[in-house]
PDB file of C-alpha atoms and ligand atoms in Angstrom:
ATOM      1  CA  UNK A   6      36.165   4.743  10.637  1.00 43.00           C
ATOM      2  CA  UNK A   7      34.459   2.789   7.865  1.00 45.00           C
ATOM      3  CA  UNK A   8      31.941   0.932  10.041  1.00 52.00           C
ATOM      4  CA  UNK A   9      30.548   3.977  11.838  1.00 63.00           C
ATOM      5  CA  UNK A  10      30.206   5.962   8.611  1.00 88.00           C
ATOM      6  CA  UNK A  11      27.853   3.398   7.057  1.00 90.00           C
ATOM      7  CA  UNK A  12      24.098   3.447   7.391  1.00 91.00           C
ATOM      8  CA  UNK A  13      23.003   0.416   9.459  1.00 90.00           C
ATOM      9  CA  UNK A  14      19.709  -1.476   9.806  1.00 90.00           C
ATOM     10  CA  UNK A  15      20.825  -2.992  13.136  1.00 90.00           C
ATOM     11  CA  UNK A  16      18.581  -0.838  15.329  1.00 93.00           C
ATOM     12  CA  UNK A  17      14.800  -0.610  15.859  1.00 95.00           C
ATOM     13  CA  UNK A  18      14.445   2.339  13.487  1.00 95.00           C
ATOM     14  CA  UNK A  19      16.778   0.627  10.987  1.00 94.00           C
ATOM     15  CA  UNK A  20      13.556  -0.394   9.297  1.00 95.00           C
ATOM     16  CA  UNK A  21      10.987   2.244   8.330  1.00 96.00           C
ATOM     17  CA  UNK A  22       7.584   2.494  10.049  1.00 97.00           C
ATOM     18  CA  UNK A  23       5.802  -0.784   9.254  1.00 97.00           C
ATOM     19  CA  UNK A  24       3.380   0.836   6.780  1.00 96.00           C
ATOM     20  CA  UNK A  25       6.280   1.541   4.373  1.00 96.00           C
ATOM     21  CA  UNK A  26       7.377  -1.187   1.935  1.00 94.00           C
ATOM     22  CA  UNK A  27      10.740  -1.646   0.238  1.00 94.00           C
ATOM     23  CA  UNK A  28      12.462   0.658   2.731  1.00 95.00           C
ATOM     24  CA  UNK A  29      15.644  -1.333   3.292  1.00 94.00           C
ATOM     25  CA  UNK A  30      18.177  -3.704   1.756  1.00 94.00           C
ATOM     26  CA  UNK A  31      19.978  -6.700   3.279  1.00 94.00           C
ATOM     27  CA  UNK A  32      23.531  -8.009   3.340  1.00 94.00           C
ATOM     28  CA  UNK A  33      24.593 -10.670   0.842  1.00 96.00           C
ATOM     29  CA  UNK A  34      23.043 -14.072   1.637  1.00 96.00           C
ATOM     30  CA  UNK A  35      20.548 -12.741   4.208  1.00 95.00           C
ATOM     31  CA  UNK A  36      16.888 -13.743   4.179  1.00 96.00           C
ATOM     32  CA  UNK A  37      13.937 -11.998   5.732  1.00 96.00           C
ATOM     33  CA  UNK A  38      10.360 -13.204   6.109  1.00 97.00           C
ATOM     34  CA  UNK A  39       7.568 -10.901   7.105  1.00 97.00           C
ATOM     35  CA  UNK A  40       3.894 -10.927   7.944  1.00 98.00           C
ATOM     36  CA  UNK A  41       1.906  -7.721   8.063  1.00 97.00           C
ATOM     37  CA  UNK A  42      -1.695  -7.322   9.025  1.00 98.00           C
ATOM     38  CA  UNK A  43      -3.408  -4.174   7.863  1.00 98.00           C
ATOM     39  CA  UNK A  44      -6.903  -2.997   8.721  1.00 98.00           C
ATOM     40  CA  UNK A  45      -8.460  -0.079   6.860  1.00 98.00           C
ATOM     41  CA  UNK A  46     -11.843   1.469   7.462  1.00 98.00           C
ATOM     42  CA  UNK A  47     -13.941   3.682   5.237  1.00 98.00           C
ATOM     43  CA  UNK A  48     -17.088   5.302   6.552  1.00 97.00           C
ATOM     44  CA  UNK A  49     -19.614   7.755   5.124  1.00 96.00           C
ATOM     45  CA  UNK A  50     -19.875   9.201   1.644  1.00 97.00           C
ATOM     46  CA  UNK A  51     -17.866  12.137   0.422  1.00 96.00           C
ATOM     47  CA  UNK A  52     -18.116  14.383  -2.628  1.00 95.00           C
ATOM     48  CA  UNK A  53     -14.729  15.940  -3.330  1.00 92.00           C
ATOM     49  CA  UNK A  54     -13.749  17.505   0.007  1.00 93.00           C
ATOM     50  CA  UNK A  55     -17.188  17.364   1.627  1.00 94.00           C
ATOM     51  CA  UNK A  56     -19.003  14.683   3.608  1.00 95.00           C
ATOM     52  CA  UNK A  57     -22.478  13.955   2.255  1.00 95.00           C
ATOM     53  CA  UNK A  58     -25.291  11.640   3.356  1.00 91.00           C
ATOM     54  CA  UNK A  59     -26.656   8.597   1.523  1.00 84.00           C
ATOM     55  CA  UNK A  60     -29.888  10.549   0.848  1.00 88.00           C
ATOM     56  CA  UNK A  61     -27.855  12.895  -1.367  1.00 93.00           C
ATOM     57  CA  UNK A  62     -26.576   9.943  -3.439  1.00 95.00           C
ATOM     58  CA  UNK A  63     -29.915   8.701  -4.848  1.00 96.00           C
ATOM     59  CA  UNK A  64     -30.889  12.013  -6.555  1.00 95.00           C
ATOM     60  CA  UNK A  65     -27.637  11.671  -8.546  1.00 94.00           C
ATOM     61  CA  UNK A  66     -29.252   8.654 -10.251  1.00 95.00           C
ATOM     62  CA  UNK A  67     -27.749   5.768  -8.222  1.00 96.00           C
ATOM     63  CA  UNK A  68     -29.975   3.042  -6.769  1.00 95.00           C
ATOM     64  CA  UNK A  69     -27.583   2.043  -3.980  1.00 96.00           C
ATOM     65  CA  UNK A  70     -25.084   3.945  -1.804  1.00 96.00           C
ATOM     66  CA  UNK A  71     -22.154   2.477   0.115  1.00 97.00           C
ATOM     67  CA  UNK A  72     -22.316   3.145   3.870  1.00 97.00           C
ATOM     68  CA  UNK A  73     -19.136   1.624   5.239  1.00 97.00           C
ATOM     69  CA  UNK A  74     -16.269  -0.642   4.192  1.00 98.00           C
ATOM     70  CA  UNK A  75     -13.717  -2.720   6.083  1.00 98.00           C
ATOM     71  CA  UNK A  76     -10.579  -3.974   4.358  1.00 98.00           C
ATOM     72  CA  UNK A  77      -8.311  -6.504   6.017  1.00 98.00           C
ATOM     73  CA  UNK A  78      -5.020  -7.433   4.406  1.00 98.00           C
ATOM     74  CA  UNK A  79      -2.668 -10.229   5.348  1.00 98.00           C
ATOM     75  CA  UNK A  80       0.645  -9.518   3.627  1.00 98.00           C
ATOM     76  CA  UNK A  81       3.276 -12.210   3.343  1.00 98.00           C
ATOM     77  CA  UNK A  82       6.713 -11.101   2.240  1.00 97.00           C
ATOM     78  CA  UNK A  83      10.151 -12.552   1.612  1.00 98.00           C
ATOM     79  CA  UNK A  84      13.440 -10.751   0.978  1.00 97.00           C
ATOM     80  CA  UNK A  85      16.772 -12.183  -0.093  1.00 98.00           C
ATOM     81  CA  UNK A  86      20.009 -10.323  -0.743  1.00 97.00           C
ATOM     82  CA  UNK A  87      21.851 -11.812  -3.711  1.00 98.00           C
ATOM     83  CA  UNK A  88      24.644  -9.313  -3.094  1.00 97.00           C
ATOM     84  CA  UNK A  89      25.294  -6.341  -0.812  1.00 94.00           C
ATOM     85  CA  UNK A  90      23.923  -4.167  -3.613  1.00 96.00           C
ATOM     86  CA  UNK A  91      20.880  -6.152  -4.728  1.00 97.00           C
ATOM     87  CA  UNK A  92      18.011  -7.419  -2.557  1.00 98.00           C
ATOM     88  CA  UNK A  93      15.092  -9.288  -4.101  1.00 98.00           C
ATOM     89  CA  UNK A  94      11.667  -8.871  -2.561  1.00 98.00           C
ATOM     90  CA  UNK A  95       8.372 -10.637  -3.120  1.00 98.00           C
ATOM     91  CA  UNK A  96       4.985 -10.042  -1.536  1.00 97.00           C
ATOM     92  CA  UNK A  97       1.518 -11.552  -1.770  1.00 97.00           C
ATOM     93  CA  UNK A  98      -1.612 -10.254  -0.041  1.00 96.00           C
ATOM     94  CA  UNK A  99      -4.670 -12.091   1.190  1.00 98.00           C
ATOM     95  CA  UNK A 100      -7.580  -9.643   1.186  1.00 98.00           C
ATOM     96  CA  UNK A 101     -10.908  -9.558   2.978  1.00 98.00           C
ATOM     97  CA  UNK A 102     -13.353  -6.871   1.855  1.00 98.00           C
ATOM     98  CA  UNK A 103     -16.696  -6.219   3.505  1.00 98.00           C
ATOM     99  CA  UNK A 104     -18.953  -3.405   2.301  1.00 98.00           C
ATOM    100  CA  UNK A 105     -22.199  -2.250   3.901  1.00 98.00           C
ATOM    101  CA  UNK A 106     -24.638  -0.685   1.436  1.00 97.00           C
ATOM    102  CA  UNK A 107     -28.010   1.003   1.575  1.00 96.00           C
ATOM    103  CA  UNK A 108     -30.692   0.866  -1.115  1.00 95.00           C
ATOM    104  CA  UNK A 109     -32.970   3.786  -1.894  1.00 93.00           C
ATOM    105  CA  UNK A 110     -35.775   2.205   0.204  1.00 93.00           C
ATOM    106  CA  UNK A 111     -33.499   2.248   3.290  1.00 93.00           C
ATOM    107  CA  UNK A 112     -32.705  -1.473   3.296  1.00 95.00           C
ATOM    108  CA  UNK A 113     -29.090  -2.232   4.211  1.00 96.00           C
ATOM    109  CA  UNK A 114     -27.066  -5.241   3.107  1.00 97.00           C
ATOM    110  CA  UNK A 115     -23.435  -6.434   2.911  1.00 97.00           C
ATOM    111  CA  UNK A 116     -21.299  -7.673   0.079  1.00 97.00           C
ATOM    112  CA  UNK A 117     -18.046  -9.503   0.683  1.00 98.00           C
ATOM    113  CA  UNK A 118     -15.027 -10.694  -1.241  1.00 98.00           C
ATOM    114  CA  UNK A 119     -11.848 -12.427  -0.151  1.00 98.00           C
ATOM    115  CA  UNK A 120      -8.820 -14.160  -1.603  1.00 98.00           C
ATOM    116  CA  UNK A 121      -5.259 -13.619  -2.730  1.00 98.00           C
ATOM    117  CA  UNK A 122      -4.370 -10.332  -4.427  1.00 98.00           C
ATOM    118  CA  UNK A 123      -1.634  -9.568  -6.933  1.00 98.00           C
ATOM    119  CA  UNK A 124       1.893 -10.950  -6.566  1.00 98.00           C
ATOM    120  CA  UNK A 125       4.634  -8.325  -6.382  1.00 98.00           C
ATOM    121  CA  UNK A 126       8.252  -9.084  -7.247  1.00 98.00           C
ATOM    122  CA  UNK A 127      10.883  -6.359  -6.951  1.00 98.00           C
ATOM    123  CA  UNK A 128      14.605  -5.779  -6.935  1.00 98.00           C
ATOM    124  CA  UNK A 129      16.068  -3.180  -4.609  1.00 98.00           C
ATOM    125  CA  UNK A 130      19.374  -1.763  -5.766  1.00 98.00           C
ATOM    126  CA  UNK A 131      21.580   0.101  -3.328  1.00 97.00           C
ATOM    127  CA  UNK A 132      22.976   3.199  -5.021  1.00 97.00           C
ATOM    128  CA  UNK A 133      24.822   4.703  -2.067  1.00 94.00           C
ATOM    129  CA  UNK A 134      25.779   3.961   1.543  1.00 94.00           C
ATOM    130  CA  UNK A 135      28.058   6.481   3.180  1.00 93.00           C
ATOM    131  CA  UNK A 136      28.075   9.141   5.893  1.00 93.00           C
ATOM    132  CA  UNK A 137      25.222   7.240   7.599  1.00 95.00           C
ATOM    133  CA  UNK A 138      23.015   7.820   4.576  1.00 95.00           C
ATOM    134  CA  UNK A 139      21.633   5.265   2.199  1.00 96.00           C
ATOM    135  CA  UNK A 140      19.911   5.550  -1.177  1.00 97.00           C
ATOM    136  CA  UNK A 141      18.265   2.711  -3.069  1.00 97.00           C
ATOM    137  CA  UNK A 142      16.071   2.245  -6.109  1.00 98.00           C
ATOM    138  CA  UNK A 143      13.153  -0.184  -6.403  1.00 98.00           C
ATOM    139  CA  UNK A 144      12.176  -1.742  -9.704  1.00 98.00           C
ATOM    140  CA  UNK A 145       9.378  -4.254  -9.657  1.00 98.00           C
ATOM    141  CA  UNK A 146       6.429  -5.842 -11.326  1.00 98.00           C
ATOM    142  CA  UNK A 147       2.944  -6.663 -10.077  1.00 98.00           C
ATOM    143  CA  UNK A 148       1.647  -9.931 -11.524  1.00 98.00           C
ATOM    144  CA  UNK A 149      -2.175 -10.084 -11.786  1.00 97.00           C
ATOM    145  CA  UNK A 150      -2.827 -13.155  -9.636  1.00 98.00           C
ATOM    146  CA  UNK A 151      -5.801 -11.513  -7.872  1.00 98.00           C
ATOM    147  CA  UNK A 152      -9.288 -12.366  -9.097  1.00 98.00           C
ATOM    148  CA  UNK A 153     -11.159  -9.581 -10.941  1.00 98.00           C
ATOM    149  CA  UNK A 154     -14.394 -11.620 -11.232  1.00 97.00           C
ATOM    150  CA  UNK A 155     -15.467 -11.559  -7.565  1.00 98.00           C
ATOM    151  CA  UNK A 156     -19.234 -12.008  -7.184  1.00 97.00           C
ATOM    152  CA  UNK A 157     -21.746 -11.879  -4.355  1.00 97.00           C
ATOM    153  CA  UNK A 158     -25.528 -11.874  -3.966  1.00 95.00           C
ATOM    154  CA  UNK A 159     -27.436  -8.652  -3.255  1.00 93.00           C
ATOM    155  CA  UNK A 160     -31.176  -8.252  -2.376  1.00 91.00           C
ATOM    156  CA  UNK A 161     -31.712  -7.266  -6.034  1.00 87.00           C
ATOM    157  CA  UNK A 162     -29.836 -10.257  -7.492  1.00 90.00           C
ATOM    158  CA  UNK A 163     -30.660 -12.983  -4.922  1.00 88.00           C
ATOM    159  CA  UNK A 164     -30.511 -15.896  -5.120  1.00 90.00           C
ATOM    160  CA  UNK A 165     -27.958 -15.472  -7.921  1.00 94.00           C
ATOM    161  CA  UNK A 166     -24.638 -13.685  -7.507  1.00 96.00           C
ATOM    162  CA  UNK A 167     -23.598 -10.649  -9.543  1.00 96.00           C
ATOM    163  CA  UNK A 168     -20.236  -9.161 -10.393  1.00 97.00           C
ATOM    164  CA  UNK A 169     -18.995  -6.855  -7.607  1.00 98.00           C
ATOM    165  CA  UNK A 170     -17.881  -3.268  -8.371  1.00 97.00           C
ATOM    166  CA  UNK A 171     -14.272  -2.098  -8.816  1.00 98.00           C
ATOM    167  CA  UNK A 172     -13.273  -1.550  -5.140  1.00 97.00           C
ATOM    168  CA  UNK A 173     -14.388  -5.074  -4.173  1.00 98.00           C
ATOM    169  CA  UNK A 174     -12.152  -6.830  -6.717  1.00 98.00           C
ATOM    170  CA  UNK A 175      -8.931  -8.461  -5.478  1.00 98.00           C
ATOM    171  CA  UNK A 176      -6.470  -7.629  -8.235  1.00 97.00           C
ATOM    172  CA  UNK A 177      -5.797  -5.074 -10.941  1.00 97.00           C
ATOM    173  CA  UNK A 178      -5.944  -7.583 -13.787  1.00 97.00           C
ATOM    174  CA  UNK A 179      -3.016  -5.828 -15.473  1.00 98.00           C
ATOM    175  CA  UNK A 180       0.754  -6.321 -15.305  1.00 98.00           C
ATOM    176  CA  UNK A 181       1.901  -3.231 -13.421  1.00 97.00           C
ATOM    177  CA  UNK A 182       5.309  -1.624 -12.992  1.00 98.00           C
ATOM    178  CA  UNK A 183       6.605  -0.494  -9.589  1.00 98.00           C
ATOM    179  CA  UNK A 184       9.317   2.173  -9.487  1.00 98.00           C
ATOM    180  CA  UNK A 185      10.686   3.808  -6.365  1.00 98.00           C
ATOM    181  CA  UNK A 186      13.545   5.656  -4.741  1.00 98.00           C
ATOM    182  CA  UNK A 187      14.272   5.596  -1.000  1.00 98.00           C
ATOM    183  CA  UNK A 188      16.620   7.845   0.955  1.00 98.00           C
ATOM    184  CA  UNK A 189      17.562   6.994   4.541  1.00 97.00           C
ATOM    185  CA  UNK A 190      19.608   8.849   7.105  1.00 97.00           C
ATOM    186  CA  UNK A 191      20.514   8.231  10.711  1.00 95.00           C
ATOM    187  CA  UNK A 192      22.152   9.886  13.672  1.00 95.00           C
ATOM    188  CA  UNK A 193      22.802   8.393  17.127  1.00 93.00           C
ATOM    189  CA  UNK A 194      19.262   8.864  18.425  1.00 96.00           C
ATOM    190  CA  UNK A 195      17.286  10.015  15.385  1.00 97.00           C
ATOM    191  CA  UNK A 196      16.665   8.602  11.925  1.00 97.00           C
ATOM    192  CA  UNK A 197      14.638   9.710   8.938  1.00 98.00           C
ATOM    193  CA  UNK A 198      13.634   8.605   5.478  1.00 98.00           C
ATOM    194  CA  UNK A 199      11.927   9.659   2.289  1.00 98.00           C
ATOM    195  CA  UNK A 200      10.477   7.421  -0.361  1.00 98.00           C
ATOM    196  CA  UNK A 201       8.885   8.259  -3.678  1.00 98.00           C
ATOM    197  CA  UNK A 202       7.065   5.404  -5.415  1.00 98.00           C
ATOM    198  CA  UNK A 203       4.943   4.953  -8.523  1.00 98.00           C
ATOM    199  CA  UNK A 204       2.662   2.063  -9.414  1.00 98.00           C
ATOM    200  CA  UNK A 205       2.239   2.360 -13.174  1.00 98.00           C
ATOM    201  CA  UNK A 206      -0.398   0.431 -15.091  1.00 97.00           C
ATOM    202  CA  UNK A 207      -0.636  -0.165 -18.821  1.00 95.00           C
ATOM    203  CA  UNK A 208      -3.213  -1.494 -21.279  1.00 95.00           C
ATOM    204  CA  UNK A 209      -6.540  -2.931 -20.145  1.00 97.00           C
ATOM    205  CA  UNK A 210      -7.422  -6.074 -18.240  1.00 97.00           C
ATOM    206  CA  UNK A 211      -9.725  -8.811 -19.586  1.00 97.00           C
ATOM    207  CA  UNK A 212     -12.704  -6.808 -18.269  1.00 97.00           C
ATOM    208  CA  UNK A 213     -11.727  -3.797 -20.451  1.00 97.00           C
ATOM    209  CA  UNK A 214     -10.492  -1.385 -17.792  1.00 98.00           C
ATOM    210  CA  UNK A 215      -7.379  -0.545 -15.793  1.00 97.00           C
ATOM    211  CA  UNK A 216      -6.984   1.056 -12.403  1.00 98.00           C
ATOM    212  CA  UNK A 217      -5.288   4.434 -12.195  1.00 98.00           C
ATOM    213  CA  UNK A 218      -1.600   4.929 -11.541  1.00 98.00           C
ATOM    214  CA  UNK A 219      -0.675   5.492  -7.916  1.00 98.00           C
ATOM    215  CA  UNK A 220       2.036   7.892  -6.759  1.00 98.00           C
ATOM    216  CA  UNK A 221       3.151   7.999  -3.132  1.00 98.00           C
ATOM    217  CA  UNK A 222       5.600  10.201  -1.266  1.00 98.00           C
ATOM    218  CA  UNK A 223       6.522   9.089   2.244  1.00 98.00           C
ATOM    219  CA  UNK A 224       8.462  11.118   4.789  1.00 98.00           C
ATOM    220  CA  UNK A 225       9.220   9.795   8.240  1.00 98.00           C
ATOM    221  CA  UNK A 226      11.193  10.581  11.329  1.00 98.00           C
ATOM    222  CA  UNK A 227      12.028   8.238  14.216  1.00 98.00           C
ATOM    223  CA  UNK A 228      13.464   8.513  17.708  1.00 98.00           C
ATOM    224  CA  UNK A 229      15.407   5.570  19.125  1.00 97.00           C
ATOM    225  CA  UNK A 230      14.601   5.553  22.840  1.00 96.00           C
ATOM    226  CA  UNK A 231      16.420   2.294  23.694  1.00 95.00           C
ATOM    227  CA  UNK A 232      18.462  -0.252  21.655  1.00 94.00           C
ATOM    228  CA  UNK A 233      15.216  -2.195  21.151  1.00 95.00           C
ATOM    229  CA  UNK A 234      12.513   0.494  20.805  1.00 97.00           C
ATOM    230  CA  UNK A 235      11.848   3.475  18.536  1.00 98.00           C
ATOM    231  CA  UNK A 236       8.877   5.760  17.901  1.00 98.00           C
ATOM    232  CA  UNK A 237       7.996   7.202  14.507  1.00 98.00           C
ATOM    233  CA  UNK A 238       5.938   9.895  12.837  1.00 98.00           C
ATOM    234  CA  UNK A 239       5.171   9.755   9.130  1.00 98.00           C
ATOM    235  CA  UNK A 240       3.400  11.905   6.560  1.00 98.00           C
ATOM    236  CA  UNK A 241       2.287  10.269   3.323  1.00 98.00           C
ATOM    237  CA  UNK A 242       1.064  12.047   0.210  1.00 98.00           C
ATOM    238  CA  UNK A 243      -0.778   9.879  -2.289  1.00 98.00           C
ATOM    239  CA  UNK A 244      -2.270  10.502  -5.708  1.00 98.00           C
ATOM    240  CA  UNK A 245      -4.520   7.823  -7.194  1.00 98.00           C
ATOM    241  CA  UNK A 246      -5.556   8.376 -10.803  1.00 98.00           C
ATOM    242  CA  UNK A 247      -9.043   7.400 -11.947  1.00 97.00           C
ATOM    243  CA  UNK A 248     -10.040   4.177 -13.678  1.00 98.00           C
ATOM    244  CA  UNK A 249      -9.621   4.079 -17.473  1.00 98.00           C
ATOM    245  CA  UNK A 250     -12.173   2.111 -19.476  1.00 98.00           C
ATOM    246  CA  UNK A 251     -15.425   0.547 -18.277  1.00 97.00           C
ATOM    247  CA  UNK A 252     -16.207  -2.984 -17.175  1.00 98.00           C
ATOM    248  CA  UNK A 253     -19.173  -3.941 -19.428  1.00 97.00           C
ATOM    249  CA  UNK A 254     -20.394  -6.359 -16.724  1.00 96.00           C
ATOM    250  CA  UNK A 255     -21.217  -3.504 -14.319  1.00 97.00           C
ATOM    251  CA  UNK A 256     -24.218  -1.167 -14.414  1.00 95.00           C
ATOM    252  CA  UNK A 257     -22.835   2.259 -13.382  1.00 96.00           C
ATOM    253  CA  UNK A 258     -26.262   3.451 -12.176  1.00 95.00           C
ATOM    254  CA  UNK A 259     -26.676   0.515  -9.775  1.00 94.00           C
ATOM    255  CA  UNK A 260     -24.187   1.759  -7.178  1.00 96.00           C
ATOM    256  CA  UNK A 261     -21.615   4.588  -7.012  1.00 97.00           C
ATOM    257  CA  UNK A 262     -18.704   2.110  -6.838  1.00 97.00           C
ATOM    258  CA  UNK A 263     -19.672   0.660 -10.249  1.00 97.00           C
ATOM    259  CA  UNK A 264     -19.229   4.071 -11.919  1.00 98.00           C
ATOM    260  CA  UNK A 265     -15.644   4.901 -12.971  1.00 97.00           C
ATOM    261  CA  UNK A 266     -16.433   8.630 -12.541  1.00 97.00           C
ATOM    262  CA  UNK A 267     -16.226   7.898  -8.818  1.00 98.00           C
ATOM    263  CA  UNK A 268     -12.583   6.813  -8.727  1.00 98.00           C
ATOM    264  CA  UNK A 269      -9.269   8.401  -7.921  1.00 98.00           C
ATOM    265  CA  UNK A 270      -8.295  10.996  -5.364  1.00 98.00           C
ATOM    266  CA  UNK A 271      -5.556  12.795  -3.502  1.00 98.00           C
ATOM    267  CA  UNK A 272      -4.647  12.032   0.088  1.00 98.00           C
ATOM    268  CA  UNK A 273      -2.372  13.216   2.843  1.00 98.00           C
ATOM    269  CA  UNK A 274      -2.145  10.680   5.666  1.00 98.00           C
ATOM    270  CA  UNK A 275      -0.482  11.149   9.041  1.00 98.00           C
ATOM    271  CA  UNK A 276       0.829   8.120  10.945  1.00 98.00           C
ATOM    272  CA  UNK A 277       2.314   7.397  14.364  1.00 98.00           C
ATOM    273  CA  UNK A 278       3.989   4.133  15.278  1.00 98.00           C
ATOM    274  CA  UNK A 279       6.697   2.201  17.014  1.00 98.00           C
ATOM    275  CA  UNK A 280       9.263  -0.442  16.076  1.00 97.00           C
ATOM    276  CA  UNK A 281      10.799  -3.025  18.360  1.00 97.00           C
ATOM    277  CA  UNK A 282      13.945  -4.970  17.565  1.00 94.00           C
ATOM    278  CA  UNK A 283      15.809  -7.765  19.335  1.00 92.00           C
ATOM    279  CA  UNK A 284      19.487  -6.717  19.079  1.00 87.00           C
ATOM    280  CA  UNK A 285      21.008  -9.944  20.467  1.00 88.00           C
ATOM    281  CA  UNK A 286      20.299 -13.388  21.945  1.00 87.00           C
ATOM    282  CA  UNK A 287      18.098 -16.266  20.782  1.00 84.00           C
ATOM    283  CA  UNK A 288      15.467 -14.009  19.170  1.00 84.00           C
ATOM    284  CA  UNK A 289      17.984 -11.691  17.515  1.00 87.00           C
ATOM    285  CA  UNK A 290      16.703  -9.885  14.429  1.00 86.00           C
ATOM    286  CA  UNK A 291      13.012 -10.328  15.199  1.00 94.00           C
ATOM    287  CA  UNK A 292      11.118  -7.110  14.691  1.00 96.00           C
ATOM    288  CA  UNK A 293       7.610  -6.064  15.602  1.00 97.00           C
ATOM    289  CA  UNK A 294       6.189  -2.828  14.251  1.00 97.00           C
ATOM    290  CA  UNK A 295       2.918  -1.026  14.765  1.00 98.00           C
ATOM    291  CA  UNK A 296       1.484   1.992  13.016  1.00 98.00           C
ATOM    292  CA  UNK A 297      -1.764   3.967  13.203  1.00 98.00           C
ATOM    293  CA  UNK A 298      -2.614   6.141  10.221  1.00 98.00           C
ATOM    294  CA  UNK A 299      -5.335   8.739   9.715  1.00 98.00           C
ATOM    295  CA  UNK A 300      -6.195  10.919   6.705  1.00 98.00           C
ATOM    296  CA  UNK A 301      -5.319  14.578   7.301  1.00 98.00           C
ATOM    297  CA  UNK A 302      -6.623  15.577   3.881  1.00 98.00           C
ATOM    298  CA  UNK A 303      -8.589  13.715   1.239  1.00 97.00           C
ATOM    299  CA  UNK A 304     -10.053  14.864  -2.027  1.00 98.00           C
ATOM    300  CA  UNK A 305     -12.093  12.140  -3.702  1.00 97.00           C
ATOM    301  CA  UNK A 306     -13.078  12.329  -7.357  1.00 97.00           C
ATOM    302  CA  UNK A 307     -16.863  12.040  -7.702  1.00 97.00           C
ATOM    303  CA  UNK A 308     -18.695  10.454  -4.774  1.00 97.00           C
ATOM    304  CA  UNK A 309     -16.809   7.808  -2.800  1.00 98.00           C
ATOM    305  CA  UNK A 310     -16.509   6.375   0.690  1.00 97.00           C
ATOM    306  CA  UNK A 311     -14.384   8.566   2.971  1.00 97.00           C
ATOM    307  CA  UNK A 312     -11.147   7.008   4.205  1.00 97.00           C
ATOM    308  CA  UNK A 313     -10.831   6.671   7.985  1.00 97.00           C
ATOM    309  CA  UNK A 314      -8.161   5.133  10.192  1.00 97.00           C
ATOM    310  CA  UNK A 315      -5.869   2.277   9.273  1.00 98.00           C
ATOM    311  CA  UNK A 316      -3.778   0.058  11.527  1.00 98.00           C
ATOM    312  CA  UNK A 317      -0.743  -1.970  10.521  1.00 98.00           C
ATOM    313  CA  UNK A 318       1.041  -4.593  12.611  1.00 98.00           C
ATOM    314  CA  UNK A 319       4.146  -6.178  11.160  1.00 97.00           C
ATOM    315  CA  UNK A 320       6.367  -9.050  12.214  1.00 97.00           C
ATOM    316  CA  UNK A 321       9.753  -9.547  10.551  1.00 96.00           C
ATOM    317  CA  UNK A 322      12.445 -12.168  10.963  1.00 94.00           C
ATOM    318  CA  UNK A 323      15.847 -11.952   9.299  1.00 92.00           C
ATOM    319  CA  UNK A 324      18.659 -14.518   9.316  1.00 90.00           C
TER     320      UNK A 324
HETATM  321 CU1   CU B 406      13.938  -6.998   4.896  1.00 68.02          CU
END
């Protein structure tokens, strides 16, 4: 029974929880367009594993402490299968960053940045599809289309604008490699997947630094409750290396985010979500996914804003 022994994407959990990228391939000639909206919140300062207050930041020699940060991402993606084995994928993000900061004298102010991020182009190569299991490799490149010269005015700089620190920039400024391996399995009611991925960066950007490599391990499990609905649980481990080099345009004593010693960390995030899928009719192959993620563990290098919840809503259409 060849057809039943293959892994299939034709079910709600045939795509991974919407926070996972590059989780599936398509059949030769198929296209898919997607829009994802992701909201991430960071709140309160943290030193390693411990929450600390802004008043503990200033004695470390910094003039300003972050208080809170909101990141909104609009992710536009396209996939096209050139063969049953090879699916090409491209993605561009539009980012909106908003950080609330507090100066030593207690005055609070916001800085903002927004615009397109880096362009990612990948090929997904299917290595195996049998016994309702699938394995594919991802090889991609991140093209530095995102601005790394974002500026805004602060009470200290007003009316002129100054260069914003590392976390407020929109791109990496370097050509980065993306490597990954995804394993998928399914049974009649359940499905599961694992994905290991590395974002590797080389050299330095035009501002004399590069962001750290990022390594992620995703593990998820889904229950198909009806032909159009599934629920998922996911655990993500993430290692973010620290920044190499120093942007000479930033004063590291001005604010903690301008100091490369406060970069990098290790995270374990837990996520719950659902996927819907239209199996037939006029709206066949439209998918809507939702996922809520929360850090279960976070160790931040130096002093950084603590990660809080993130929400992802994704809409996909294949034809
Ligand atoms: Cu797709």
